[in-house]
Coordinates of C-alpha atoms in Angstrom, one line a residue:
X19 CA -325.6 1.5 22.0
X20 CA -324.0 -1.9 22.5
X21 CA -320.8 -3.3 23.6
X22 CA -321.3 -5.9 21.0
X23 CA -320.1 -3.3 18.5
X24 CA -316.8 -4.8 18.6
X25 CA -317.6 -8.5 17.8
X26 CA -316.3 -9.7 14.7
X27 CA -318.9 -10.6 11.9
X28 CA -319.9 -14.2 10.9
X29 CA -316.9 -15.9 9.2
X30 CA -318.6 -16.4 6.0
X31 CA -316.9 -15.6 2.6
X32 CA -316.2 -11.9 2.5
X33 CA -318.1 -11.2 -0.8
X34 CA -321.1 -13.1 0.3
X35 CA -321.4 -11.1 3.6
X36 CA -320.7 -7.7 2.1
X37 CA -323.4 -8.4 -0.6
X38 CA -326.0 -9.8 1.6
X39 CA -325.5 -7.1 4.4
X40 CA -325.3 -4.2 1.8
X41 CA -328.5 -5.4 0.0
X42 CA -330.5 -5.8 3.4
X43 CA -329.3 -2.3 4.6
X44 CA -330.0 -0.5 1.3
X45 CA -333.6 -2.0 1.2
X46 CA -334.2 -1.0 4.7
X47 CA -332.8 2.6 4.2
X48 CA -334.9 3.2 1.0
X49 CA -338.1 2.0 2.5
X50 CA -337.7 3.7 5.8
X51 CA -336.4 7.0 4.4
X52 CA -339.3 7.2 1.8
X53 CA -341.9 6.1 4.2
X54 CA -341.0 8.4 7.3
X55 CA -340.4 11.2 4.7
X56 CA -344.1 10.6 3.6
X57 CA -345.3 10.5 7.2
X58 CA -343.6 13.9 7.9
X59 CA -345.0 15.5 4.7
X60 CA -348.7 14.5 5.3
X61 CA -348.7 15.4 8.7
X62 CA -347.2 19.2 8.1
X63 CA -349.2 19.5 4.8
X64 CA -352.8 18.4 5.6
X65 CA -354.6 20.4 8.2
X66 CA -356.7 17.6 9.2
X67 CA -353.8 15.4 10.2
X68 CA -352.7 17.9 13.0
X69 CA -354.3 16.0 15.7
X70 CA -352.6 15.5 19.0
X71 CA -351.7 11.9 18.4
X72 CA -350.4 12.5 14.9
X73 CA -348.1 15.3 16.1
X74 CA -346.3 12.7 18.4
X75 CA -346.5 10.4 15.4
X76 CA -344.7 13.2 13.5
X77 CA -342.0 13.3 16.1
X78 CA -341.6 9.5 16.1
X79 CA -341.3 9.7 12.3
X80 CA -338.5 12.4 12.7
X81 CA -336.7 10.1 15.3
X82 CA -337.1 7.1 12.8
X83 CA -335.9 9.4 9.9
X84 CA -332.7 10.2 12.0
X85 CA -332.1 6.7 12.6
X86 CA -332.4 5.5 9.2
X87 CA -330.1 8.2 8.1
X88 CA -327.5 6.3 10.4
X89 CA -327.7 3.3 8.2
X90 CA -325.0 4.4 5.3
X91 CA -322.5 4.8 8.2
X92 CA -323.3 1.5 10.0
X93 CA -323.3 -0.2 6.4
X94 CA -319.9 1.3 5.4
X95 CA -318.3 0.2 8.7
X96 CA -319.8 -3.3 8.3
X97 CA -318.5 -3.8 4.7
X98 CA -315.2 -2.4 5.1
X99 CA -314.5 -3.5 8.6
X100 CA -313.5 -0.2 9.6
X101 CA -314.7 3.6 10.0
X102 CA -313.7 5.6 7.3
X103 CA -315.2 8.9 8.3
X104 CA -313.3 10.3 10.9
X105 CA -313.8 11.1 14.6
X106 CA -316.1 14.1 14.1
X107 CA -318.4 12.0 12.1
X108 CA -318.2 9.2 14.5
X109 CA -319.3 11.4 17.2
X110 CA -322.3 12.6 15.3
X111 CA -323.1 9.0 14.3
X112 CA -323.1 7.9 17.9
X113 CA -325.0 10.9 19.2
X114 CA -327.6 10.5 16.5
X115 CA -328.0 6.8 17.3
X116 CA -328.8 7.4 21.0
X117 CA -330.9 10.5 20.5
X118 CA -333.3 8.8 18.0
X119 CA -333.4 5.7 20.5
X120 CA -334.6 7.8 23.3
X121 CA -336.8 10.0 21.5
X122 CA -338.7 7.1 19.9
X123 CA -339.0 5.4 23.3
X124 CA -340.2 8.8 24.7
X125 CA -342.7 9.2 22.0
X126 CA -344.3 5.7 22.4
X127 CA -344.6 6.4 26.2
X128 CA -346.2 9.7 25.8
X129 CA -348.6 8.4 23.2
X130 CA -349.6 5.5 25.5
X131 CA -350.3 8.0 28.3
X132 CA -352.1 10.2 26.0
X133 CA -354.4 7.1 24.8
X134 CA -355.3 6.3 28.5
X135 CA -356.1 10.0 29.1
X136 CA -358.2 10.1 25.9
X137 CA -360.3 7.0 26.5
X138 CA -360.6 7.1 30.5
X139 CA -360.6 10.8 31.4
X140 CA -361.7 12.6 28.3
X141 CA -363.2 15.7 29.9
X142 CA -360.5 16.2 32.3
X143 CA -357.5 15.7 30.0
X144 CA -359.3 17.9 27.1
X145 CA -357.3 21.0 28.3
X146 CA -353.9 19.1 28.4
X147 CA -354.5 17.2 25.0
X148 CA -354.0 20.1 22.8
X149 CA -351.6 20.5 19.9
X150 CA -349.6 23.2 21.7
X151 CA -348.8 20.9 24.5
X152 CA -347.9 18.1 22.2
X153 CA -345.5 20.3 20.4
X154 CA -343.9 21.4 23.8
X155 CA -343.6 17.9 24.8
X156 CA -342.0 16.8 21.5
X157 CA -339.3 19.5 21.9
X158 CA -338.8 18.4 25.5
X159 CA -338.2 14.7 24.4
X160 CA -335.3 16.0 22.1
X161 CA -334.0 18.2 24.7
X162 CA -333.6 15.1 27.3
X163 CA -332.5 12.7 24.7
X164 CA -329.6 15.3 23.9
X165 CA -328.8 15.6 27.5
X166 CA -328.6 11.7 27.9
X167 CA -326.7 11.8 24.6
X168 CA -323.7 14.0 25.8
X169 CA -321.6 11.3 27.5
X170 CA -321.9 9.4 24.0
X171 CA -320.8 12.6 22.2
X172 CA -317.8 13.0 24.5
X173 CA -316.2 9.6 24.6
X174 CA -317.1 8.4 21.3
X175 CA -314.0 8.0 19.0
X176 CA -312.4 5.6 16.7
X177 CA -311.0 2.6 18.7
X178 CA -307.6 1.6 17.7
X179 CA -307.9 -2.2 18.3
X180 CA -310.8 -2.4 15.6
X181 CA -310.4 0.9 14.0
X182 CA -314.2 1.2 14.4
X183 CA -316.4 3.7 15.6
X184 CA -317.4 3.1 19.2
X185 CA -317.4 4.4 22.8
X186 CA -314.3 4.4 24.6
X187 CA -315.2 5.1 28.4
X188 CA -312.6 6.3 31.0
X189 CA -311.3 4.3 33.8
X190 CA -312.5 2.3 35.5
X191 CA -313.8 1.2 32.2
X192 CA -316.1 -1.4 33.1
X193 CA -317.9 0.4 35.7
X194 CA -318.8 3.4 33.1
X195 CA -319.6 0.9 30.4
X196 CA -321.9 -1.3 32.7
X197 CA -323.4 1.7 34.2
X198 CA -324.3 3.2 30.8
X199 CA -325.8 0.0 29.6
X200 CA -328.1 -0.6 32.6
X201 CA -329.0 3.2 32.3
X202 CA -330.0 2.9 28.6
X203 CA -331.9 -0.6 29.3
X204 CA -333.7 0.8 32.3
X205 CA -334.8 4.3 31.2
X206 CA -334.6 3.7 27.4
X207 CA -336.4 0.6 27.3
X208 CA -337.7 -1.6 30.2
X209 CA -338.9 1.4 32.4
X210 CA -340.8 3.1 29.5
X211 CA -342.3 -0.4 28.5
X212 CA -343.6 -0.9 32.2
X213 CA -345.3 2.6 32.1
X214 CA -346.7 1.7 28.7
X215 CA -348.1 -1.8 29.9
X216 CA -349.6 -0.2 33.0
X217 CA -351.4 2.6 31.0
X218 CA -353.2 -0.1 28.6
X219 CA -354.0 -2.4 31.6
X220 CA -355.7 0.4 33.5
X221 CA -357.3 1.4 30.3
X222 CA -358.6 -2.2 29.8
X223 CA -359.9 -2.3 33.3
X224 CA -361.7 0.9 33.0
X225 CA -363.4 0.1 29.7
X226 CA -364.4 -3.4 30.9
X227 CA -365.9 -2.1 34.2
X228 CA -369.9 -2.3 34.3
X229 CA -370.3 1.3 35.5
X230 CA -368.1 2.9 32.8
X231 CA -369.1 0.7 29.9
X232 CA -372.2 2.8 28.9
X233 CA -370.5 6.0 29.2
X234 CA -367.4 4.8 27.4
X235 CA -369.5 3.1 24.4
X236 CA -369.6 6.2 22.1
X237 CA -366.0 7.3 22.8
X238 CA -364.7 3.8 22.3
X239 CA -366.1 3.9 18.7
X240 CA -364.3 7.3 17.9
X241 CA -361.0 6.4 19.8
X242 CA -360.5 2.6 19.3
X243 CA -359.0 2.8 15.9
X244 CA -356.5 5.2 17.1
X245 CA -355.7 3.3 20.3
X246 CA -355.3 0.1 18.2
X247 CA -352.8 1.6 15.9
X248 CA -350.6 2.9 18.9
X249 CA -351.0 -0.6 20.5
X250 CA -349.7 -2.2 17.5
X251 CA -346.8 0.3 17.0
X252 CA -345.8 -0.3 20.7
X253 CA -345.9 -4.0 20.2
X254 CA -343.8 -4.0 17.1
X255 CA -341.4 -1.5 18.8
X256 CA -340.8 -3.9 21.7
X257 CA -340.5 -7.2 19.6
X258 CA -337.7 -5.3 17.5
X259 CA -335.9 -3.6 20.4
X260 CA -336.1 -6.6 23.0
X261 CA -333.3 -8.8 21.5
X262 CA -331.0 -5.7 21.4
X263 CA -331.4 -4.8 25.2
X264 CA -331.6 -8.6 26.2
X265 CA -328.3 -9.5 24.5
X266 CA -326.7 -6.1 26.1
X267 CA -327.9 -7.3 29.7
X268 CA -326.9 -10.7 29.2
X269 CA -323.4 -9.5 28.3
X270 CA -323.3 -7.9 31.7
X271 CA -323.2 -11.1 33.6
X272 CA -322.0 -13.6 31.1
X273 CA -319.1 -12.6 28.5
X274 CA -320.6 -13.7 25.0
X275 CA -317.9 -15.6 23.2
X276 CA -316.7 -14.1 19.8
X277 CA -318.0 -16.8 17.4
X278 CA -320.0 -17.2 14.2
X279 CA -323.3 -17.6 16.2
X280 CA -323.1 -14.7 18.7
X281 CA -321.7 -12.3 15.6
X282 CA -324.9 -13.5 13.6
X283 CA -327.2 -12.7 16.5
X284 CA -325.4 -9.4 16.8
X285 CA -326.1 -8.6 13.1
X286 CA -329.8 -9.8 13.5
X287 CA -330.5 -7.6 16.4
X288 CA -329.0 -4.7 14.8
X289 CA -331.2 -5.2 11.6
X290 CA -334.3 -5.5 13.8
X291 CA -333.6 -2.0 15.4
X292 CA -333.7 -0.5 11.8
X293 CA -336.6 -2.5 10.8
X294 CA -338.9 -1.0 13.1
X295 CA -338.0 2.5 12.0
X296 CA -339.1 1.5 8.6
X297 CA -342.2 -0.6 9.6
X298 CA -343.8 2.3 11.3
X299 CA -345.0 4.1 8.2
X300 CA -346.3 0.8 6.8
X301 CA -348.4 0.4 10.0
X302 CA -349.8 3.9 9.9
X303 CA -351.2 3.2 6.3
X304 CA -352.6 -0.1 7.3
X305 CA -354.0 1.0 10.7
X306 CA -355.1 4.4 10.1
X307 CA -357.8 5.6 7.4
X308 CA -356.6 9.1 7.7
X309 CA -353.0 8.2 7.2
X310 CA -353.9 5.8 4.1
X311 CA -355.9 8.6 2.4
X312 CA -353.5 11.3 3.1
X313 CA -350.6 9.1 1.7
X314 CA -352.6 8.3 -1.5
X315 CA -353.5 11.9 -1.8
X316 CA -350.0 13.0 -1.5
X317 CA -348.8 10.2 -4.0
X318 CA -351.7 11.3 -6.6
X319 CA -350.6 14.9 -6.4
X320 CA -347.2 14.1 -7.0
X321 CA -347.9 11.8 -9.8
X322 CA -350.3 14.1 -11.1
X323 CA -347.8 17.1 -11.2
X324 CA -345.4 14.7 -13.1
X325 CA -347.7 13.7 -15.9
X326 CA -349.3 17.2 -16.3
X327 CA -346.4 19.7 -16.0
X328 CA -345.0 19.0 -19.4
X329 CA -348.6 19.3 -20.8
X330 CA -349.1 22.5 -19.1
X331 CA -345.8 23.8 -20.1
X332 CA -346.8 23.2 -23.9
X333 CA -350.0 24.8 -23.5
X334 CA -348.6 28.0 -22.0
X335 CA -346.1 27.9 -24.8
X336 CA -348.7 27.6 -27.4
X337 CA -350.9 30.5 -25.7
X338 CA -347.8 32.8 -25.7
X339 CA -347.2 32.1 -29.4
X340 CA -350.8 32.8 -30.1
X341 CA -350.6 36.2 -28.5
X342 CA -347.5 37.3 -30.0
X343 CA -349.1 36.2 -33.5
X344 CA -352.1 38.1 -32.7
X345 CA -354.3 35.4 -33.7
X346 CA -358.0 36.3 -32.8
X347 CA -359.5 33.6 -30.8
X348 CA -363.3 32.7 -31.0
X349 CA -365.2 32.3 -27.7
X350 CA -365.4 28.5 -28.4
X351 CA -361.8 28.2 -29.0
X352 CA -361.0 30.2 -25.8
X353 CA -363.2 27.8 -23.9
X354 CA -361.4 24.7 -25.3
X355 CA -358.0 26.0 -24.7
X356 CA -358.7 27.2 -21.1
X357 CA -360.4 23.9 -20.2
X358 CA -357.1 21.6 -19.8
X359 CA -355.5 24.4 -17.8
X360 CA -358.3 24.8 -15.2
X361 CA -358.2 21.0 -15.0
X362 CA -354.3 21.1 -14.3
X363 CA -354.6 23.8 -11.7
X364 CA -357.4 21.8 -9.8
X365 CA -355.1 18.7 -9.8
X366 CA -352.1 20.7 -8.4
X367 CA -354.3 22.0 -5.6

C-alpha cells in the first residue's frame, strides 16, 4: 500500500497511456490467473504433489491469485482516473491487496526456514515437517495477514481530492501514514528478507563445513533442486518488491515531486509487483520436474477431454440406437466398438 497512489500518471497522450497500461495489465492478469490456477489445481489434484514445500507453494499461489484478481480494479482506476466501484469494493480491494502481500512474504519466510531445517536438521525437524503442520501454518499466515489488514479495511475509502480508492488516515495524518509505511516495510519486507538471508547463510555455512559435508552429500542430492527453486523464487520476489518499498521509504524523508519521472517510476514499480505474482508459476515449471510433469499431465488431460468428449458422445449415441433397433452384435463387432470407449476412459483418468 503506497502513499504514491495519489501521484498523477505520466503526461503522455491519454489514448496512448490508456492503451499501453491496459494491454500490460491484461497480459499480466491472464498469465497470472491461468498460471496460479494451474498450480493450485495440480497440488490439490495429484497426491504426489502434496509435499510440505508444495503446500507452502499452494498457499503462495493462493496469495498470488488474490493479488492478481486486484488487477481489474487497479487497471480501471488507472484508465478512468477515478474509482467507479464504490466504497465497499474499495475496502475489499485494499484489504485483499495488503493481505496477499503479507501472506506472500510469510510464505517465502516459512519456506526458507523449512529449507534450512530440511537440509541442516533433517532428523530433528522430521516431526515438524509434516503436511498437517504446513496446513496449520498456512492458516495462521492468513489469520495474521487479516489482522494486519484491519486498519486498512477501516480507513480505506474514496478520496475526494483525487476521487480514487486509497487510505484516509485519521489525524494526525502523517503520524499514522508514516507509522504504517514503516510497519509494512519492516514486517512485510525487510525484516522477513533478513530472516531469509540468515537461513540461507547458515545453510551454506553448514553445507560447506568439512565435518558435515560427508553426511549431507546424499541429502543434498535429493534436496538441492527444491532448495534452488525456493532461492530463485525468493530472489525474484525481492527484485520485484524492492523498488516499491524503497520508494515508499524515500518518500518518508524526501517528498517525491509530482512529475513525469516520478509518475513513471510509480507505474513501473506497481507493474513489477504484479509481474512477481504471474512469474512464480513459470518458475515452478522451469525449476521443478514434478511441477513440470504435473502441468503437462493436467494440460494433456484437459486437451484429451476436449478432443475425445464429442467422439465418446457419438459412440454412446450409436450404441443406444443399436440397442433400440435390437441389432445383434458379433463378438468381433463388440470388440471393435468397445475398444475406443475403453481408450477414452483411460485418457480421462
